[in-house]
Amino acid sequence: MHSQWLFFFFIISSCFVALCSSASLPVKAVNLGGWLLTEGWMTPWLFDNIPNRQMLDGTQMQLKSLKLNMYISAESGGDSIIVANRTSASGWETFKLWRVSETTFNLRVFQGQFVRQSTKSSRLVAMATNPTASEQFVIIRNLNNPSRVRIRAPNGLFVQAKTADVVTADYSQEGTNWGNNDPSVFEMTLLDGQLTGEFQLTNGYGSSAASVLRNHWNTYITEDDFRSMANDKLTAVRIPVGWWIASDQNPPKPFVGGSLQILDNAFTWAEKYNLGVIVDLHAPPGGSQNGNDHSGTRDGTKDWGTTDVSIDQTVAVIDFLASRYAQRSGFLAIELINEPLAPGVTLESLKKYYQAGYNAVRKHTTDAYVILSNRLGPVDPTELLQFSKGLNKAVIDVHYYNLYTDTFRDMTTVQQNIDYVNNNRANELNTVMVANGPLVFVGEWTGEWYRTEASKQDYQKFVQAQLNVFGGATFGWAYWSWKNNDQQNHWSLKWMIDNGYISL
Ligand SMILES: *[C@@H]1O[C@H](CO)[C@@H](O)[C@H](O)[C@H]1NC(C)=O
């Protein structure tokens, strides 16, 4: 009897480890992008009601003195004076906004300092490393011509371009005709490529951010979606999250709490429909690993991993997530950081983080796979293989988009794109998948490309080629993404399946 019970127990527990634990490999997964972590290109409507929507955190601004017909510049890119002697504008003439309120901003210069008034004169300088009240400028837009602005300095006076090398905060005349002769009137250009991530959204809405996001979390993806994914023969979901989820309910401002409960719900639904969950830390604390919206960045500065502090903080987030979900049967894997970008993120600091992050996960579970994202940028895709051999259940994540570089922009035919998948991608995948090495995951790919004039049949062929090649990845693949807006249908796996472009 006793031994029978033991045997029974053995069956049950091995079942938990081998069979009954979530998705079997390789997974056919989908990313739940734009859900618990804002990506404005996917969900632009979320930004619609932000006051002064054009001027968000990280928005890049250039100012031209109309009187001098010259651009304002941070001399030397920063750590020096502000001048007005440039006939054209590029890096040193570009200021990144940090939004204090709808109308009040800090102005960050090329080298990272903030503009303020000199302590010795009324001149503007770019010297401050941290923005305080002395670095807050009110930008007043002309209602009839909103690209004409005046800028009120913290001393209550307006900024003026007196001469080509003297820009001061001492213009006291309140009234203006907004004409070219007024030295306190500037032409403001807001550059394209505005960041629209979680920081921009939450800081843009301020106190109403929580209700906007909670409504989004509760409606964008629901249990019905998990049921559909299972019906569509998907076996796992990859869920991007931001670091502030670890300090739910009271994350540091401007982030808002509540997404942890939604992630809990995702586990419950995934378990109900037999889908594995890959928790993916897309936005790490202590800086951005790639400058993209989805890294949770304020202004695109790529500074993650340059200090041990950001690495330690990130390990703490992984520790929290692993501890919370270690016992959940749906917990398939955790991805330690998404898309670190070389050369800013060095291989050395990344390995240091991956080792510490791996150890943090293993404190709580030996079952969950630990996913290591390859670096983006000019790197050898095998650079993590040697390192990860020492880790149990490690997975290398590669992202394969026929987008973003000239290689793909320069392709003029559908067939070139398909050939690239069949040849280059297949070869690269084979160099990363080595005997006794880590598993390999194509954690992001999509049906969209630069051949947007292509026919439905072309899309079908392109997608099928990717399914064939990425289907050989030992850990599996994940499409980006489950949903997207109606301008981006090919980026939505749900749309692609519902409309007969993909069948699994
Ligand atoms: C702009 O003014 C600064 C300060 O006088 C000077 O050092 C710099 O050479 C000037 N640049 C141009 C392009 O005139």
Coordinates of C-alpha atoms and ligand atoms in Angstrom, one line a residue:
M1 CA 0.0 0.0 0.0
H2 CA 2.7 2.4 1.1
S3 CA 4.8 1.8 -2.1
Q4 CA 1.7 2.1 -4.2
W5 CA 1.1 5.5 -2.8
L6 CA 4.6 6.4 -3.5
F7 CA 4.2 5.2 -7.0
F8 CA 1.0 7.2 -7.4
F9 CA 2.8 10.3 -6.0
F10 CA 5.6 9.7 -8.4
I11 CA 3.2 9.7 -11.3
I12 CA 1.4 12.8 -10.2
S13 CA 4.6 14.8 -9.6
S14 CA 6.3 13.7 -12.8
C15 CA 3.1 14.6 -14.5
F16 CA 3.4 18.1 -13.1
V17 CA 6.9 18.4 -14.3
A18 CA 6.7 16.8 -17.7
L19 CA 3.2 16.5 -19.0
C20 CA 0.8 18.6 -17.1
S21 CA 3.0 21.7 -16.8
S22 CA 2.1 24.2 -19.4
A23 CA 2.7 24.2 -23.2
S24 CA 4.9 21.6 -24.7
L25 CA 7.8 22.7 -26.9
P26 CA 8.1 24.1 -29.4
V27 CA 5.5 26.7 -28.6
K28 CA 3.3 28.5 -31.1
A29 CA 2.8 31.7 -29.3
V30 CA 1.6 35.2 -29.7
N31 CA 2.7 38.4 -28.0
L32 CA 0.1 40.3 -26.1
G33 CA 1.8 43.6 -27.1
G34 CA 0.2 47.0 -26.2
W35 CA -1.8 45.5 -23.3
L36 CA 0.0 45.8 -19.9
L37 CA 2.7 48.0 -21.4
T38 CA 1.7 51.0 -23.6
E39 CA 3.0 51.2 -27.2
G40 CA 1.3 54.2 -28.8
W41 CA 1.8 53.0 -32.4
M42 CA -0.4 50.1 -31.6
T43 CA -3.0 51.9 -29.4
P44 CA -2.9 55.6 -30.6
W45 CA -6.4 56.3 -29.3
L46 CA -5.2 56.0 -25.7
F47 CA -3.3 59.3 -26.2
D48 CA -6.3 61.2 -27.7
N49 CA -7.4 63.1 -24.6
I50 CA -4.0 64.2 -23.3
P51 CA -4.0 68.0 -23.0
N52 CA -1.3 69.5 -25.2
R53 CA -0.9 66.0 -26.8
Q54 CA 1.9 67.2 -29.1
M55 CA 4.2 67.9 -26.3
L56 CA 4.9 64.8 -24.4
D57 CA 7.9 63.6 -22.4
G58 CA 10.8 63.0 -24.8
T59 CA 9.2 65.1 -27.6
Q60 CA 12.1 66.8 -29.5
M61 CA 11.8 70.5 -30.0
Q62 CA 13.8 73.1 -32.0
L63 CA 13.5 76.8 -31.5
K64 CA 14.3 79.6 -34.0
S65 CA 14.6 83.2 -33.0
L66 CA 12.4 85.0 -35.5
K67 CA 14.2 88.3 -34.8
L68 CA 17.7 86.9 -35.6
N69 CA 16.4 84.2 -37.9
M70 CA 18.8 81.8 -36.1
Y71 CA 18.3 78.6 -34.2
I72 CA 18.8 78.3 -30.5
S73 CA 21.7 75.9 -29.6
A74 CA 23.3 74.4 -26.6
E75 CA 26.9 75.3 -27.3
S76 CA 29.1 72.2 -27.4
G77 CA 25.9 70.1 -27.0
G78 CA 25.7 71.0 -23.3
D79 CA 27.7 72.0 -20.2
S80 CA 28.0 75.5 -21.6
I81 CA 25.9 78.5 -22.7
I82 CA 22.8 78.7 -24.8
V83 CA 23.4 80.6 -28.0
A84 CA 21.3 81.8 -31.0
N85 CA 23.7 81.6 -33.9
R86 CA 22.8 78.5 -35.9
T87 CA 21.4 78.8 -39.4
S88 CA 20.3 75.1 -39.4
A89 CA 19.3 72.7 -36.7
S90 CA 20.4 69.3 -35.7
G91 CA 21.6 67.6 -32.5
W92 CA 22.9 70.6 -30.5
E93 CA 19.9 72.6 -31.6
T94 CA 17.4 70.0 -30.4
F95 CA 15.9 70.0 -26.9
K96 CA 14.0 67.0 -25.3
L97 CA 11.0 67.9 -23.3
W98 CA 10.5 66.7 -19.8
R99 CA 6.9 67.5 -19.0
V100 CA 6.2 69.0 -15.6
S101 CA 2.6 69.9 -16.5
E102 CA 0.6 70.6 -19.6
T103 CA 2.5 73.9 -20.1
T104 CA 5.6 73.6 -18.0
F105 CA 8.7 71.7 -19.1
N106 CA 12.4 71.0 -18.5
L107 CA 14.5 71.3 -21.6
R108 CA 17.2 68.6 -21.9
V109 CA 20.1 69.2 -24.3
F110 CA 22.1 66.9 -26.4
Q111 CA 24.6 65.9 -23.7
G112 CA 21.9 65.3 -21.1
Q113 CA 22.0 68.6 -19.1
F114 CA 19.0 70.8 -18.5
V115 CA 18.6 74.4 -19.4
R116 CA 18.4 77.0 -16.6
Q117 CA 19.3 80.6 -15.9
S118 CA 23.0 81.2 -14.9
T119 CA 23.5 81.9 -11.2
K120 CA 25.7 84.8 -12.2
S121 CA 23.7 86.6 -14.9
S122 CA 20.4 86.4 -16.8
R123 CA 22.0 84.2 -19.5
L124 CA 20.6 80.7 -20.1
V125 CA 23.0 77.9 -19.7
A126 CA 22.8 74.1 -20.0
M127 CA 24.5 73.0 -16.8
A128 CA 22.1 71.2 -14.5
T129 CA 22.3 67.5 -14.3
N130 CA 19.0 67.2 -12.4
P131 CA 15.9 69.3 -13.1
T132 CA 14.6 71.2 -10.2
A133 CA 12.2 74.2 -9.9
S134 CA 15.1 76.4 -11.4
E135 CA 14.8 74.4 -14.7
Q136 CA 11.1 74.8 -15.3
F137 CA 10.0 76.8 -18.3
V138 CA 6.4 77.6 -19.2
I139 CA 5.9 77.3 -23.0
I140 CA 3.1 79.6 -24.1
R141 CA 1.8 78.9 -27.6
N142 CA 0.1 81.5 -29.7
L143 CA -3.5 80.3 -30.0
N144 CA -3.8 81.3 -33.7
N145 CA -0.4 80.0 -34.7
P146 CA 0.7 77.3 -32.1
S147 CA 4.2 77.0 -33.5
R148 CA 4.9 80.5 -32.3
V149 CA 5.9 80.4 -28.7
R150 CA 7.1 82.5 -25.8
I151 CA 9.0 80.9 -23.0
R152 CA 8.6 82.1 -19.4
A153 CA 11.6 81.4 -17.2
P154 CA 11.3 80.5 -13.5
N155 CA 12.0 84.1 -12.5
G156 CA 8.7 85.1 -14.2
L157 CA 10.4 86.9 -17.2
F158 CA 10.5 85.8 -20.8
V159 CA 13.4 84.2 -22.6
Q160 CA 14.8 86.4 -25.4
A161 CA 17.5 86.1 -28.0
K162 CA 19.3 89.4 -27.7
T163 CA 22.2 88.7 -30.0
A164 CA 23.6 85.7 -31.6
D165 CA 25.6 84.7 -28.5
V166 CA 23.4 86.1 -25.8
V167 CA 20.2 84.3 -24.9
T168 CA 18.7 85.6 -21.6
A169 CA 15.7 85.3 -19.3
D170 CA 15.0 89.0 -18.7
Y171 CA 12.4 90.1 -21.1
S172 CA 9.7 91.8 -19.0
Q173 CA 7.1 93.0 -21.5
E174 CA 3.9 90.9 -21.0
G175 CA 2.2 91.9 -24.2
T176 CA 3.3 90.8 -27.6
N177 CA 2.1 91.1 -31.2
W178 CA 3.7 87.7 -31.9
G179 CA 5.6 89.4 -34.7
N180 CA 9.1 88.7 -36.0
N181 CA 10.5 91.8 -34.3
D182 CA 9.8 90.5 -30.8
P183 CA 13.0 88.9 -29.4
S184 CA 10.9 86.8 -27.1
V185 CA 9.0 85.1 -29.9
F186 CA 10.3 81.8 -31.2
E187 CA 9.2 79.5 -34.0
M188 CA 8.9 76.0 -32.4
T189 CA 9.4 72.9 -34.4
L190 CA 8.3 69.6 -32.9
L191 CA 10.1 66.7 -34.5
D192 CA 8.5 63.6 -35.9
G193 CA 9.1 60.3 -34.2
Q194 CA 7.5 61.4 -30.9
L195 CA 7.8 58.8 -28.1
T196 CA 4.5 57.3 -27.1
G197 CA 5.1 54.8 -24.3
E198 CA 3.9 54.3 -20.8
F199 CA 5.8 57.2 -19.3
Q200 CA 4.4 59.6 -22.0
L201 CA 0.8 58.4 -21.4
T202 CA 0.8 58.3 -17.6
N203 CA 2.7 61.6 -17.2
G204 CA 0.5 63.2 -19.9
Y205 CA -2.7 62.3 -18.2
G206 CA -1.5 62.8 -14.7
S207 CA -4.3 62.1 -12.2
S208 CA -6.6 60.6 -14.8
A209 CA -4.0 58.1 -16.1
A210 CA -5.1 55.3 -13.8
S211 CA -8.7 55.3 -15.1
V212 CA -7.5 55.4 -18.7
L213 CA -5.2 52.5 -18.3
R214 CA -7.5 50.4 -16.1
N215 CA -10.2 50.7 -18.7
H216 CA -7.7 49.7 -21.4
W217 CA -6.4 46.7 -19.4
N218 CA -9.9 45.4 -18.8
T219 CA -11.1 45.7 -22.4
Y220 CA -8.2 45.3 -24.8
I221 CA -7.6 41.7 -24.0
T222 CA -10.1 39.6 -22.1
E223 CA -10.8 35.9 -21.3
D224 CA -12.5 35.6 -24.8
D225 CA -9.1 36.4 -26.4
F226 CA -7.5 33.5 -24.5
R227 CA -10.3 31.2 -25.6
S228 CA -9.8 32.3 -29.2
M229 CA -6.1 31.8 -29.0
A230 CA -6.6 28.3 -27.8
N231 CA -9.1 27.6 -30.5
D232 CA -6.7 29.0 -33.1
K233 CA -4.2 26.3 -31.9
L234 CA -1.8 28.7 -30.2
T235 CA 0.0 27.2 -27.2
A236 CA 1.5 30.1 -25.3
V237 CA 1.4 33.9 -24.8
R238 CA 4.3 36.2 -24.3
I239 CA 3.3 39.1 -22.2
P240 CA 5.4 42.3 -22.1
V241 CA 5.4 44.1 -18.8
G242 CA 7.1 47.1 -17.3
W243 CA 9.2 47.1 -14.1
W244 CA 6.6 49.2 -12.1
I245 CA 4.3 46.1 -12.1
A246 CA 6.6 44.9 -9.2
S247 CA 5.6 47.9 -7.1
D248 CA 1.9 47.6 -7.7
Q249 CA -0.3 49.2 -6.1
N250 CA 1.8 52.2 -5.6
P251 CA 4.5 52.5 -8.3
P252 CA 6.7 55.6 -8.5
K253 CA 5.0 58.4 -10.4
P254 CA 3.9 58.8 -13.1
F255 CA 3.3 55.1 -13.4
V256 CA 0.0 53.7 -12.1
G257 CA -0.8 50.5 -10.3
G258 CA -3.3 47.8 -11.1
S259 CA -1.7 45.8 -13.9
L260 CA -0.5 43.1 -11.6
Q261 CA -4.0 42.0 -11.0
I262 CA -4.5 41.8 -14.7
L263 CA -1.4 39.7 -15.1
D264 CA -2.8 37.4 -12.4
N265 CA -6.0 37.2 -14.5
A266 CA -3.9 36.3 -17.6
F267 CA -2.4 33.3 -15.7
T268 CA -5.9 32.2 -14.7
W269 CA -7.2 32.4 -18.2
A270 CA -4.1 30.8 -19.7
E271 CA -4.4 27.9 -17.3
K272 CA -8.0 27.5 -18.1
Y273 CA -7.3 27.2 -21.9
N274 CA -4.0 25.4 -21.5
L275 CA -1.7 28.1 -22.7
G276 CA 1.7 28.7 -21.3
V277 CA 2.7 32.1 -20.1
I278 CA 6.0 33.8 -20.9
V279 CA 6.4 36.8 -18.7
D280 CA 8.6 39.3 -20.6
L281 CA 10.3 42.2 -18.9
H282 CA 10.1 44.7 -21.7
A283 CA 10.7 47.9 -19.7
P284 CA 13.5 47.6 -17.0
P285 CA 14.1 50.0 -14.1
G286 CA 17.1 52.3 -14.0
G287 CA 17.2 53.4 -17.6
S288 CA 16.3 52.3 -21.1
Q289 CA 18.0 49.4 -22.8
N290 CA 17.2 50.5 -26.3
G291 CA 15.5 54.0 -26.2
N292 CA 12.3 52.7 -27.6
D293 CA 8.8 53.6 -26.4
H294 CA 8.3 50.0 -25.1
S295 CA 11.3 50.3 -22.8
G296 CA 9.3 52.7 -20.5
T297 CA 11.7 55.5 -21.3
R298 CA 11.1 59.1 -20.5
D299 CA 13.1 60.7 -23.3
G300 CA 14.9 57.9 -25.2
T301 CA 18.2 58.1 -23.3
K302 CA 19.8 54.6 -23.5
D303 CA 21.4 54.2 -20.1
W304 CA 20.4 50.8 -18.7
G305 CA 23.2 48.7 -17.5
T306 CA 25.7 51.5 -17.3
T307 CA 25.6 51.2 -13.5
D308 CA 25.2 48.2 -11.1
V309 CA 22.2 50.0 -9.7
S310 CA 20.1 49.5 -12.7
I311 CA 21.1 45.9 -12.9
D312 CA 20.3 45.2 -9.2
Q313 CA 17.0 47.0 -9.5
T314 CA 16.1 44.8 -12.5
V315 CA 17.1 41.6 -10.8
A316 CA 14.7 42.6 -8.0
V317 CA 11.9 42.9 -10.5
I318 CA 12.6 39.5 -11.9
D319 CA 12.8 38.1 -8.3
F320 CA 9.4 39.5 -7.6
L321 CA 7.8 38.1 -10.8
A322 CA 9.4 34.7 -10.4
S323 CA 8.4 34.4 -6.8
R324 CA 4.8 35.4 -7.5
Y325 CA 4.2 33.0 -10.4
A326 CA 6.6 30.1 -9.5
Q327 CA 3.8 27.9 -8.3
R328 CA 1.4 28.6 -11.2
S329 CA 1.1 25.7 -13.6
G330 CA 0.8 28.2 -16.5
F331 CA 4.2 29.7 -15.8
L332 CA 6.3 28.5 -18.7
A333 CA 9.1 31.1 -18.9
I334 CA 10.4 34.4 -17.9
E335 CA 12.3 36.7 -20.2
L336 CA 14.9 38.7 -18.3
I337 CA 15.0 41.8 -20.6
N338 CA 13.7 42.5 -24.0
E339 CA 16.0 43.7 -26.9
P340 CA 19.0 45.2 -25.1
L341 CA 20.8 47.3 -27.8
A342 CA 24.5 47.1 -28.5
P343 CA 26.9 48.8 -28.1
G344 CA 25.2 50.8 -25.3
V345 CA 24.4 47.6 -23.4
T346 CA 27.8 45.9 -23.3
L347 CA 28.1 42.1 -23.5
E348 CA 29.9 42.2 -20.1
S349 CA 27.1 44.0 -18.2
L350 CA 24.4 41.9 -20.0
K351 CA 26.1 38.6 -18.9
K352 CA 26.4 39.9 -15.4
Y353 CA 22.7 40.7 -15.3
Y354 CA 21.7 37.5 -17.0
Q355 CA 23.6 35.5 -14.4
A356 CA 22.1 37.4 -11.5
G357 CA 18.6 37.3 -13.1
Y358 CA 18.9 33.6 -13.7
N359 CA 19.9 33.0 -10.1
A360 CA 16.9 35.0 -8.9
V361 CA 14.5 32.9 -10.9
R362 CA 16.1 29.6 -9.7
K363 CA 15.6 30.6 -6.1
H364 CA 11.9 30.1 -6.8
T365 CA 11.6 27.5 -9.5
T366 CA 13.7 25.0 -11.4
D367 CA 10.9 24.4 -13.9
A368 CA 10.5 27.7 -15.6
Y369 CA 12.6 28.4 -18.7
V370 CA 14.8 31.5 -18.5
I371 CA 14.9 33.5 -21.7
L372 CA 17.9 35.6 -22.6
S373 CA 17.3 38.1 -25.4
N374 CA 20.1 38.4 -27.9
R375 CA 21.3 42.0 -28.2
L376 CA 20.1 44.1 -31.1
G377 CA 22.6 45.9 -33.1
P378 CA 25.9 44.9 -34.8
V379 CA 26.5 41.7 -32.8
D380 CA 27.3 38.1 -33.3
P381 CA 24.1 36.2 -32.8
T382 CA 26.0 33.4 -31.1
E383 CA 27.6 35.7 -28.5
L384 CA 25.5 34.2 -25.6
L385 CA 25.9 30.5 -26.4
Q386 CA 29.0 29.8 -24.4
F387 CA 27.7 31.7 -21.4
S388 CA 24.3 30.0 -21.4
K389 CA 25.7 26.5 -21.6
G390 CA 26.2 26.8 -17.9
L391 CA 22.5 27.5 -17.3
N392 CA 19.7 25.0 -17.0
K393 CA 16.6 25.5 -19.2
A394 CA 18.0 28.6 -20.8
V395 CA 16.5 29.9 -24.0
I396 CA 18.0 32.5 -26.5
D397 CA 15.5 34.9 -28.0
V398 CA 16.0 36.2 -31.5
H399 CA 13.7 38.7 -33.2
Y400 CA 13.3 38.3 -37.0
Y401 CA 11.5 41.2 -38.7
N402 CA 11.9 41.9 -42.4
L403 CA 11.8 45.6 -41.4
Y404 CA 13.8 48.4 -39.8
T405 CA 17.1 48.2 -41.9
D406 CA 18.1 49.1 -45.4
T407 CA 18.5 45.4 -46.2
F408 CA 14.7 45.2 -46.3
R409 CA 14.0 48.7 -47.5
D410 CA 16.1 48.0 -50.5
M411 CA 14.2 44.8 -51.4
T412 CA 11.9 45.5 -54.3
T413 CA 10.2 42.2 -54.7
V414 CA 8.1 39.8 -52.6
Q415 CA 10.4 36.9 -53.6
Q416 CA 13.5 38.6 -52.2
N417 CA 11.8 38.8 -48.8
I418 CA 10.8 35.2 -48.9
D419 CA 14.2 34.1 -50.1
Y420 CA 15.7 36.0 -47.2
V421 CA 13.6 34.0 -44.7
N422 CA 14.4 30.7 -46.4
N423 CA 18.1 31.3 -46.7
N424 CA 19.5 34.0 -44.3
R425 CA 17.1 33.4 -41.4
A426 CA 17.3 29.7 -41.7
N427 CA 21.1 29.8 -41.7
E428 CA 21.2 32.2 -38.8
L429 CA 18.8 30.1 -36.8
N430 CA 21.0 27.1 -37.4
T431 CA 24.1 28.9 -36.2
V432 CA 22.3 29.7 -32.9
M433 CA 20.9 26.2 -32.4
V434 CA 23.9 24.1 -31.5
A435 CA 24.1 20.7 -29.9
N436 CA 23.9 20.8 -26.1
G437 CA 23.3 24.6 -26.4
P438 CA 20.4 26.6 -25.1
L439 CA 17.0 26.3 -26.8
V440 CA 16.1 29.0 -29.3
F441 CA 13.0 31.1 -29.5
V442 CA 11.9 33.4 -32.3
G443 CA 10.2 35.6 -29.8
E444 CA 9.0 38.3 -32.3
W445 CA 8.2 38.2 -36.0
T446 CA 5.3 39.5 -38.0
G447 CA 3.5 39.3 -41.4
E448 CA 4.2 42.9 -42.1
W449 CA 7.0 44.1 -44.4
Y450 CA 7.9 47.0 -46.7
R451 CA 6.0 45.3 -49.6
T452 CA 2.7 46.8 -48.4
E453 CA 1.4 46.8 -52.0
A454 CA 1.5 43.0 -51.9
S455 CA -1.5 40.8 -52.6
K456 CA -3.2 38.6 -50.0
Q457 CA -1.5 35.6 -51.6
D458 CA 1.9 37.3 -51.3
Y459 CA 1.3 37.8 -47.6
Q460 CA 0.2 34.2 -47.3
K461 CA 3.4 33.0 -48.9
F462 CA 5.6 35.3 -46.8
V463 CA 3.9 34.2 -43.6
Q464 CA 4.1 30.5 -44.5
A465 CA 7.8 30.8 -45.2
Q466 CA 8.3 32.2 -41.8
L467 CA 6.1 29.6 -40.1
N468 CA 8.2 26.9 -41.9
V469 CA 11.5 28.3 -40.9
F470 CA 10.7 29.6 -37.4
G471 CA 8.8 26.3 -36.8
G472 CA 12.2 24.7 -36.6
A473 CA 13.2 26.8 -33.6
T474 CA 13.7 24.5 -30.6
F475 CA 11.7 26.6 -28.1
G476 CA 9.2 27.9 -30.7
W477 CA 8.1 31.3 -32.0
A478 CA 5.8 34.2 -31.0
Y479 CA 4.0 36.4 -33.5
W480 CA 3.9 40.2 -32.9
S481 CA 1.1 40.7 -31.9
W482 CA -2.3 39.4 -31.0
K483 CA -4.1 42.6 -31.7
N484 CA -3.3 45.9 -33.4
N485 CA -5.2 48.9 -34.7
D486 CA -7.0 48.8 -38.0
Q487 CA -4.2 50.7 -39.8
Q488 CA -1.9 47.8 -38.8
N489 CA -3.9 44.7 -39.6
H490 CA -1.0 42.6 -40.7
W491 CA 0.6 43.1 -37.3
S492 CA -2.4 41.4 -35.7
L493 CA -2.3 37.6 -35.6
K494 CA -6.0 37.6 -34.7
W495 CA -6.8 39.6 -37.8
M496 CA -4.5 37.4 -40.0
I497 CA -6.2 34.2 -38.8
D498 CA -9.8 35.6 -38.9
N499 CA -9.1 36.8 -42.5
G500 CA -7.5 33.7 -43.8
Y501 CA -3.9 34.9 -44.1
I502 CA -2.6 32.4 -41.6
S503 CA -3.7 29.0 -40.5
L504 CA -1.9 27.0 -37.8
Ligands
LIG1 C1 28.1 80.6 -31.6 O1 28.5 81.4 -30.5 C2 29.5 80.8 -29.6 C3 29.7 81.8 -28.4 O2 30.1 83.0 -28.8 C4 30.8 80.6 -30.4 O3 31.8 80.0 -29.6 C5 30.5 79.7 -31.6 O4 31.6 79.6 -32.4 C6 29.3 80.3 -32.4 N1 29.0 79.4 -33.5 C7 28.7 79.8 -34.7 C8 28.3 78.7 -35.7 O5 28.7 80.9 -35.0

